[in-house]
XYZ file of C-alpha atoms in Angstrom:
577
model
C 198.017 152.789 27.598
C 201.116 151.542 25.732
C 199.440 152.554 22.443
C 199.377 156.215 23.500
C 202.563 158.245 23.063
C 203.075 161.314 25.246
C 205.261 163.850 23.403
C 205.629 166.604 26.016
C 203.978 168.274 28.987
C 203.969 171.927 30.010
C 202.655 174.031 32.869
C 200.587 176.918 31.498
C 200.273 180.239 33.344
C 197.121 180.406 35.493
C 194.068 181.835 33.690
C 194.192 185.667 33.690
C 197.923 185.876 34.524
C 200.118 188.433 32.745
C 202.107 187.192 29.741
C 201.392 186.280 26.170
C 198.189 184.242 25.680
C 199.004 180.996 23.875
C 202.635 181.058 25.071
C 204.180 177.546 25.089
C 204.301 177.312 28.890
C 207.023 175.816 31.050
C 208.170 172.353 29.850
C 207.955 169.638 32.509
C 209.721 166.269 32.783
C 207.417 163.319 32.012
C 207.869 159.628 32.734
C 205.786 156.518 32.529
C 205.917 154.083 35.484
C 204.438 150.588 35.787
C 200.887 150.375 37.148
C 198.894 147.392 35.866
C 198.742 144.981 32.952
C 196.388 147.290 31.036
C 198.095 150.654 31.495
C 200.906 152.536 33.164
C 201.052 155.621 35.412
C 202.038 158.921 33.830
C 204.204 160.994 36.201
C 204.717 164.717 35.581
C 207.173 166.583 37.789
C 206.028 170.076 38.830
C 208.600 172.874 39.315
C 207.521 173.640 42.893
C 205.248 172.135 45.544
C 201.569 173.033 45.210
C 198.871 173.782 47.792
C 195.705 171.732 48.117
C 192.945 173.380 46.081
C 195.362 175.280 43.824
C 194.272 175.353 40.178
C 196.890 174.081 37.711
C 196.716 174.176 33.938
C 198.700 171.348 32.365
C 199.058 170.835 28.647
C 199.957 167.353 27.439
C 200.803 166.743 23.788
C 200.122 163.162 22.833
C 199.341 160.920 19.909
C 196.774 158.110 20.013
C 194.651 155.984 17.709
C 196.064 152.464 17.712
C 194.641 151.434 21.070
C 191.720 149.157 22.017
C 189.442 152.087 22.957
C 189.568 153.646 19.484
C 187.832 151.654 16.753
C 188.506 152.358 13.059
C 186.061 150.833 10.597
C 186.704 150.297 6.926
C 183.792 151.212 4.619
C 182.719 147.526 4.383
C 182.182 147.447 8.160
C 179.555 150.215 7.960
C 175.923 150.031 6.847
C 176.449 152.328 3.862
C 179.694 150.603 2.792
C 180.918 153.889 1.209
C 182.934 155.755 3.826
C 185.097 154.834 6.815
C 183.927 155.412 10.402
C 185.522 155.715 13.837
C 184.194 155.540 17.368
C 185.563 155.215 20.876
C 184.462 152.766 23.589
C 185.745 153.703 27.020
C 184.097 151.277 29.410
C 185.733 149.967 31.444
C 189.400 151.026 31.281
C 189.941 151.660 27.566
C 189.746 155.475 27.366
C 193.371 155.596 28.547
C 194.166 154.625 24.947
C 192.127 157.648 23.674
C 193.532 160.397 25.965
C 195.732 160.578 29.091
C 193.533 161.034 32.158
C 192.377 159.696 35.514
C 190.844 156.583 34.009
C 188.916 155.390 37.035
C 185.184 155.639 37.745
C 186.032 157.131 41.170
C 186.986 160.501 39.606
C 184.487 162.785 37.829
C 185.110 165.903 35.766
C 183.611 168.119 33.071
C 185.276 168.182 29.652
C 185.372 170.066 26.392
C 186.774 169.094 22.995
C 187.474 170.587 19.599
C 187.360 168.008 16.809
C 188.385 168.657 13.221
C 187.210 166.091 10.654
C 187.528 165.740 6.857
C 184.907 167.145 4.480
C 181.790 164.944 4.284
C 182.071 163.655 7.871
C 180.273 164.614 11.091
C 181.606 164.315 14.653
C 179.369 163.647 17.682
C 180.298 163.310 21.350
C 178.738 162.560 24.750
C 178.377 166.254 25.547
C 175.669 168.647 26.736
C 176.381 171.105 23.908
C 177.859 170.839 20.437
C 178.341 173.375 17.701
C 179.672 173.142 14.156
C 182.182 175.830 13.239
C 183.945 176.574 9.948
C 186.500 174.149 8.436
C 184.529 171.080 9.524
C 185.423 171.735 13.148
C 183.054 170.700 15.926
C 183.180 172.104 19.460
C 181.766 170.078 22.372
C 181.196 170.814 26.062
C 180.032 168.502 28.826
C 178.918 170.795 31.651
C 178.167 168.046 34.214
C 180.957 166.060 35.913
C 181.248 162.501 34.543
C 183.705 159.599 34.968
C 186.292 159.181 32.196
C 184.692 156.020 30.735
C 181.658 158.047 29.585
C 183.638 160.385 27.294
C 182.875 159.157 23.769
C 183.448 160.295 20.197
C 182.113 159.013 16.876
C 182.944 160.289 13.385
C 181.333 159.121 10.176
C 178.868 159.854 7.438
C 176.032 160.470 9.894
C 172.837 162.539 9.835
C 170.104 163.203 12.389
C 166.320 163.415 12.706
C 164.220 164.725 15.610
C 162.069 162.158 17.424
C 160.982 164.194 20.459
C 161.290 167.541 22.258
C 164.751 166.687 23.627
C 165.714 163.721 21.463
C 167.022 162.987 18.024
C 168.350 159.876 16.328
C 171.711 159.855 14.531
C 172.555 157.242 11.915
C 174.160 156.656 8.542
C 171.917 158.122 5.799
C 170.720 154.664 4.706
C 169.350 153.957 8.219
C 167.952 157.323 9.259
C 164.372 156.789 7.996
C 164.112 153.431 9.772
C 165.559 154.954 12.961
C 163.113 157.858 12.914
C 160.121 155.594 12.305
C 161.100 153.172 15.078
C 161.780 155.794 17.768
C 159.477 158.712 16.952
C 157.685 159.746 20.150
C 158.683 156.763 22.298
C 161.813 158.169 23.946
C 160.011 161.102 25.552
C 157.504 158.703 27.111
C 160.309 156.669 28.732
C 162.161 159.815 29.897
C 158.979 161.238 31.445
C 158.320 158.008 33.387
C 161.978 157.917 34.483
C 161.725 161.482 35.782
C 158.503 160.719 37.627
C 160.186 157.749 39.343
C 163.794 158.854 39.877
C 163.841 162.660 39.703
C 164.909 165.227 37.097
C 166.788 164.163 33.953
C 169.894 166.346 34.304
C 171.641 165.773 30.956
C 169.588 168.110 28.753
C 169.246 166.043 25.578
C 168.815 162.294 25.149
C 169.976 161.392 21.637
C 170.669 157.957 20.173
C 173.427 157.078 17.712
C 172.765 153.924 15.675
C 176.194 152.411 15.237
C 177.504 150.411 12.273
C 176.533 146.701 12.354
C 179.964 145.669 13.686
C 179.354 147.483 17.028
C 179.902 144.634 19.523
C 177.467 145.751 22.249
C 173.725 146.249 22.582
C 174.146 149.768 23.873
C 176.623 152.042 25.615
C 175.041 154.659 27.857
C 177.282 157.597 26.892
C 175.536 160.636 28.454
C 173.383 162.775 26.109
C 174.175 160.335 23.277
C 173.591 156.615 23.790
C 175.444 154.409 21.267
C 173.270 151.436 20.214
C 173.389 148.442 17.902
C 171.405 148.772 14.650
C 169.853 145.408 15.652
C 167.353 147.539 17.589
C 165.791 148.599 14.267
C 163.417 145.648 14.152
C 160.837 147.558 12.098
C 158.020 147.031 14.600
C 159.224 148.780 17.796
C 159.554 145.364 19.415
C 163.015 146.015 20.886
C 162.578 149.566 22.165
C 162.805 148.292 25.748
C 166.595 147.969 25.294
C 166.566 151.772 25.157
C 164.789 151.819 28.543
C 167.887 150.145 30.010
C 170.197 152.810 28.568
C 167.834 155.622 29.637
C 167.827 154.192 33.197
C 171.614 154.647 33.306
C 170.947 158.422 33.194
C 170.293 158.076 36.945
C 172.058 154.833 37.898
C 175.612 154.646 36.557
C 175.957 158.064 34.962
C 174.659 160.221 37.849
C 175.478 157.842 40.730
C 178.497 155.770 39.719
C 180.331 152.724 41.100
C 183.653 153.959 42.548
C 185.388 150.734 41.435
C 184.703 148.174 38.697
C 184.676 145.483 41.394
C 181.248 146.828 42.422
C 179.831 147.107 38.908
C 176.484 145.819 40.256
C 175.881 149.325 41.673
C 175.680 150.524 38.054
C 173.962 147.525 36.504
C 171.819 145.985 39.266
C 170.180 149.336 40.041
C 169.794 150.020 36.302
C 168.072 146.657 35.719
C 165.727 147.447 38.612
C 165.025 150.942 37.245
C 164.513 149.571 33.721
C 161.924 147.111 35.009
C 160.178 149.816 37.047
C 159.824 151.981 33.918
C 158.766 148.948 31.877
C 156.107 148.077 34.475
C 154.657 151.594 34.216
C 154.694 151.532 30.396
C 153.979 147.881 29.475
C 152.448 146.464 32.647
C 153.602 143.966 35.248
C 152.956 140.726 33.342
C 155.147 141.659 30.364
C 157.906 143.016 32.616
C 157.945 139.800 34.674
C 158.234 137.839 31.445
C 161.244 139.937 30.372
C 162.764 139.456 33.844
C 162.233 135.685 33.537
C 164.266 135.785 30.302
C 166.996 137.597 32.257
C 166.866 135.014 35.031
C 167.239 132.233 32.458
C 170.390 133.968 31.126
C 171.794 134.117 34.684
C 171.030 130.415 35.141
C 172.781 129.623 31.841
C 175.788 131.752 32.830
C 176.114 130.093 36.248
C 175.761 126.633 34.723
C 178.549 127.479 32.248
C 180.973 128.874 34.822
C 179.942 126.863 37.887
C 178.012 128.653 40.655
C 181.004 129.071 42.945
C 183.145 130.781 40.301
C 184.609 133.945 41.917
C 183.008 136.089 39.196
C 179.568 135.017 40.457
C 179.562 137.345 43.450
C 178.565 140.988 43.488
C 181.808 142.294 45.002
C 184.683 141.086 42.882
C 188.282 141.430 43.988
C 190.347 142.740 41.122
C 193.769 144.260 40.490
C 193.712 148.109 40.690
C 190.784 149.406 38.683
C 190.727 146.184 36.699
C 187.734 145.485 34.570
C 186.221 142.049 34.253
C 184.569 142.547 30.947
C 184.625 144.265 27.573
C 187.811 142.853 26.218
C 190.295 143.898 28.850
C 190.687 140.270 29.710
C 189.269 138.278 26.806
C 188.823 135.230 29.055
C 185.983 136.918 30.877
C 183.408 137.933 28.357
C 180.117 139.525 29.233
C 178.939 138.343 32.638
C 175.288 138.346 33.752
C 176.013 138.438 37.516
C 176.244 142.215 38.137
C 173.082 142.693 36.039
C 170.732 139.924 37.151
C 172.084 138.997 40.579
C 172.424 142.747 41.205
C 168.766 143.120 40.188
C 167.812 140.395 42.696
C 169.667 142.200 45.498
C 167.961 145.539 44.768
C 164.628 143.649 44.576
C 165.442 142.107 47.960
C 165.960 145.601 49.420
C 162.540 146.578 47.992
C 161.064 143.395 49.495
C 162.469 144.358 52.942
C 160.724 147.732 52.642
C 157.531 145.984 51.536
C 155.900 149.023 49.930
C 156.649 149.964 46.298
C 155.923 153.684 46.675
C 158.197 153.900 49.733
C 160.993 152.138 47.862
C 160.492 154.407 44.825
C 160.848 157.390 47.192
C 164.051 155.830 48.582
C 165.511 155.479 45.060
C 164.766 159.133 44.380
C 166.425 160.128 47.695
C 169.419 157.874 46.882
C 169.937 159.555 43.501
C 169.574 162.972 45.108
C 172.022 162.127 47.906
C 174.784 160.735 45.667
C 174.291 162.555 42.335
C 177.558 163.446 40.555
C 179.438 161.222 43.030
C 181.107 157.825 42.868
C 180.167 155.463 45.680
C 180.851 152.021 47.140
C 178.333 149.328 48.085
C 178.910 150.270 51.740
C 177.848 153.858 50.950
C 174.690 152.666 49.184
C 173.682 150.117 51.844
C 174.604 152.497 54.678
C 172.264 155.092 53.170
C 169.505 152.471 52.805
C 169.686 151.641 56.551
C 169.882 155.328 57.476
C 166.800 156.091 55.315
C 164.824 153.219 56.930
C 165.901 153.395 60.614
C 163.181 150.892 61.604
C 164.806 148.314 59.278
C 168.239 149.131 60.692
C 166.812 148.582 64.187
C 165.493 145.164 63.100
C 168.982 144.221 61.866
C 167.851 143.422 58.304
C 171.489 143.514 57.154
C 172.196 140.285 59.015
C 169.131 138.042 58.593
C 170.596 134.494 58.451
C 171.013 133.357 54.836
C 170.304 136.841 53.496
C 173.116 138.840 55.118
C 174.198 141.866 53.045
C 177.728 140.506 53.430
C 176.668 137.202 51.902
C 174.979 138.972 48.974
C 178.184 140.860 48.271
C 180.919 138.321 48.987
C 179.558 134.805 48.460
C 179.430 133.513 44.885
C 176.403 131.623 43.625
C 172.701 131.782 42.972
C 170.892 134.783 44.551
C 169.524 133.981 48.044
C 166.288 135.818 47.152
C 164.395 135.802 43.853
C 161.651 138.371 43.203
C 158.229 136.923 42.453
C 157.724 136.795 38.686
C 154.375 134.969 38.833
C 152.430 137.865 37.224
C 154.257 136.825 34.049
C 152.714 133.367 34.192
C 149.620 134.433 32.237
C 152.035 135.016 29.330
C 154.428 132.136 30.108
C 151.843 129.402 30.563
C 150.493 129.480 26.988
C 154.102 129.596 25.701
C 155.099 126.628 27.886
C 152.072 124.638 26.724
C 152.729 125.410 23.066
C 156.389 124.360 23.394
C 155.224 121.065 24.990
C 152.926 120.440 22.001
C 155.795 120.985 19.523
C 158.106 118.646 21.455
C 155.654 115.739 21.282
C 156.299 112.629 19.178
C 153.056 112.746 17.231
C 152.104 116.392 16.659
C 148.603 117.311 17.807
C 147.976 119.828 15.010
C 144.454 120.560 16.206
C 145.719 121.764 19.598
C 148.615 123.657 17.966
C 146.336 125.438 15.487
C 144.050 126.478 18.348
C 146.843 128.701 19.764
C 146.958 132.121 18.125
C 150.409 133.684 18.494
C 149.747 136.718 16.261
C 149.301 139.020 19.279
C 152.337 137.713 21.198
C 154.955 140.405 21.883
C 158.695 139.854 21.522
C 159.491 138.499 24.979
C 156.589 136.053 24.873
C 157.929 134.685 21.568
C 161.481 134.707 22.972
C 160.281 132.783 26.014
C 158.498 130.254 23.768
C 161.633 129.770 21.639
C 163.808 129.368 24.752
C 161.503 126.512 25.834
C 161.664 124.932 22.347
C 165.463 125.226 22.427
C 165.594 123.511 25.827
C 163.503 120.631 24.436
C 165.613 120.366 21.257
C 166.487 118.310 19.317
C 162.768 117.817 18.643
C 161.342 114.603 17.133
C 162.051 114.126 13.410
C 160.214 116.594 11.162
C 158.818 118.816 13.958
C 161.144 121.770 13.421
C 160.363 121.850 9.690
C 156.636 121.963 10.500
C 157.240 124.668 13.135
C 159.196 126.756 10.620
C 156.380 126.547 8.029
C 153.661 127.203 10.569
C 155.203 130.412 12.023
C 156.928 132.526 9.365
C 156.599 135.331 11.946
C 159.361 133.463 13.805
C 161.393 131.640 11.164
C 161.531 134.665 8.851
C 161.732 137.291 11.632
C 163.800 140.461 11.212
C 163.920 140.895 14.988
C 167.453 140.065 16.223
C 166.310 138.451 19.494
C 164.031 136.093 17.535
C 166.658 135.497 14.842
C 169.241 134.515 17.465
C 166.927 131.936 19.007
C 165.708 130.592 15.691
C 169.336 130.132 14.580
C 170.103 128.320 17.852
C 167.108 126.024 17.239
C 168.218 125.380 13.639
C 171.681 124.350 14.911
C 170.484 122.289 17.886
C 168.189 120.338 15.534
C 170.816 120.226 12.777
C 168.316 121.634 10.275
C 170.727 122.030 7.360
C 167.971 123.346 5.086
C 167.999 126.578 7.121
C 171.744 126.971 7.733
C 171.603 129.934 5.369
C 169.627 131.830 8.044
C 172.512 131.409 10.498
C 174.946 132.628 7.874
C 172.762 135.621 6.931
C 172.313 136.657 10.558
C 176.058 136.529 11.255
C 176.739 138.482 8.067
C 174.234 141.171 9.059
C 175.638 142.168 12.506
C 178.548 141.611 14.863
C 177.029 142.010 18.318
C 178.958 139.908 20.833
C 175.826 138.620 22.592
C 174.460 137.206 19.314
C 177.688 136.172 17.627
C 179.424 134.104 20.312
C 176.510 131.799 21.257
C 176.023 130.902 17.584
C 179.701 130.061 17.064
C 179.622 127.979 20.255
C 176.546 126.147 18.957
C 178.105 125.541 15.513
C 181.381 124.337 17.013
C 179.523 121.998 19.362
C 177.396 120.622 16.498
C 177.773 118.321 13.503
C 180.613 118.259 10.937
C 178.534 120.414 8.606
C 177.797 122.895 11.428
C 181.544 123.201 12.099
C 182.178 123.749 8.409
C 179.520 126.491 8.454
C 181.352 128.138 11.376
C 184.697 128.189 9.575
C 183.181 129.387 6.292
C 181.114 132.140 7.984
C 184.001 133.356 10.110
C 186.460 133.583 7.235
C 183.897 135.646 5.292
C 182.870 137.975 8.162
C 186.044 138.319 10.298
C 187.070 141.665 8.748
C 183.715 143.214 9.666
C 183.879 142.165 13.340
C 185.256 144.152 16.282
C 188.768 142.892 17.107
C 187.724 141.617 20.572
C 184.870 139.636 19.030
C 187.231 138.245 16.362
C 189.492 137.017 19.162
C 186.634 135.434 21.119
C 185.487 133.571 17.986
C 189.037 132.422 17.220
C 189.176 130.990 20.719
C 185.926 129.100 20.208
C 187.179 127.713 16.871
C 190.575 126.849 18.369
C 192.468 129.265 16.114
C 195.611 131.177 17.127
C 194.853 134.551 18.707
C 197.362 137.249 17.778
C 198.823 138.900 20.883
């Protein structure tokens, strides 16, 4: 990456060779050659030709820190507001600004690191072992081969608490009690179900680091140490299923990895399927179908925004070498639902072809076992599927008209097959009916009061609010009544509910509750919550636009730079190159 400066390179003597240990090695000429818009190729000339399989030890001295993969937070961007913080975010092609390496998901390697930090700070990494030595120096080792994008480092005022036999939570001191309470005991349950379904958990520990509020993502599945948004600390365990998604990556993505970012659905579609399998075992089919319906609605929204035939809306995306379509490499293409939800539909279609859940579960376990620690293409995955089910191969299931594997991969648009989510209807129907009642001209308070929502879980409330949002603006006075009637919703601490309530406030231009929008945007900087609210404000009334400008000027310094740029774009402000 242009932000990384290579000072020198040297060839070190092979391990165990005669000579002084720690000798400087033989200096080698280094040059940078053009490669792509987001990075160049580092060429190092070796003194003599090498044989295939020969072990070389290269030492590269470099300086980094200014690049997009390394995030430096001022104290005001943290939860504790006392000390600075830094973390790295490698996915998809940003770790080339953290260290020189083969920054492609097609290459896997082990790594080790020695990190020295100032007094009063702790370093953590995505590694199978870590040890604190003297002088505030931490030594890390990752003993399993991983792709470069999963190497991650965070340094801050952070402490930990155990929440299970192989899990602990890490957070700033002011959040650690909340983190322990929310996650005590639950992680082990999810890991155990994952192992039962997909085979052994190979990473040793599963720890979670609660990031500062400005962290722009929901979670990043760094092995052994998932980075997550503090928005998951809802106080009532209502958002723990987000962790199921990150845990599922321990098999799909981290163990079996897409060889190119153009086939990102191999990471995310399989992970969504795995997440919903675990969720079905833990929470039951009805609730999982309801969550999946929320996901389908997001896919619908995304395709309506971009147009179904947009080239991003296919599972196999043609991109320049190694190019990533998301996470700030090209700010025009923010987070895209297609690899997640359309990918989920394709994996569900494969399960539907098999027709027997336990047989498909066995296939997934065989798939993980066959490709573990490798990077694969869609052709590898689908080839293995047909090889595992020869009777399906015989029937030619890869070319059923309208459902051809080729069409799934290469034709943009709505998925040809949608899994049946009707078991969720027992939870959706009451939510649909209640939303209808609130959208009526004269409110039937008797019917409304007869519906008890106290036992509704998060996704049932989310589904209800999505329906209310679709029907908004509601008739005069209805939203005010709704707000008074359900403080559980209008005063929620749960980020998923807060997002939707803020969207409803804006769509109905309920100025009395604008402060809730402002408070929510002041409290966190997650891209998936921040951008929709700025879009809603900018598309709303004069006063909503004024709220957008006022909120952004107050919170900009606490946002991730990519998110700042996305918001500037929405508000029509100049984006610094």
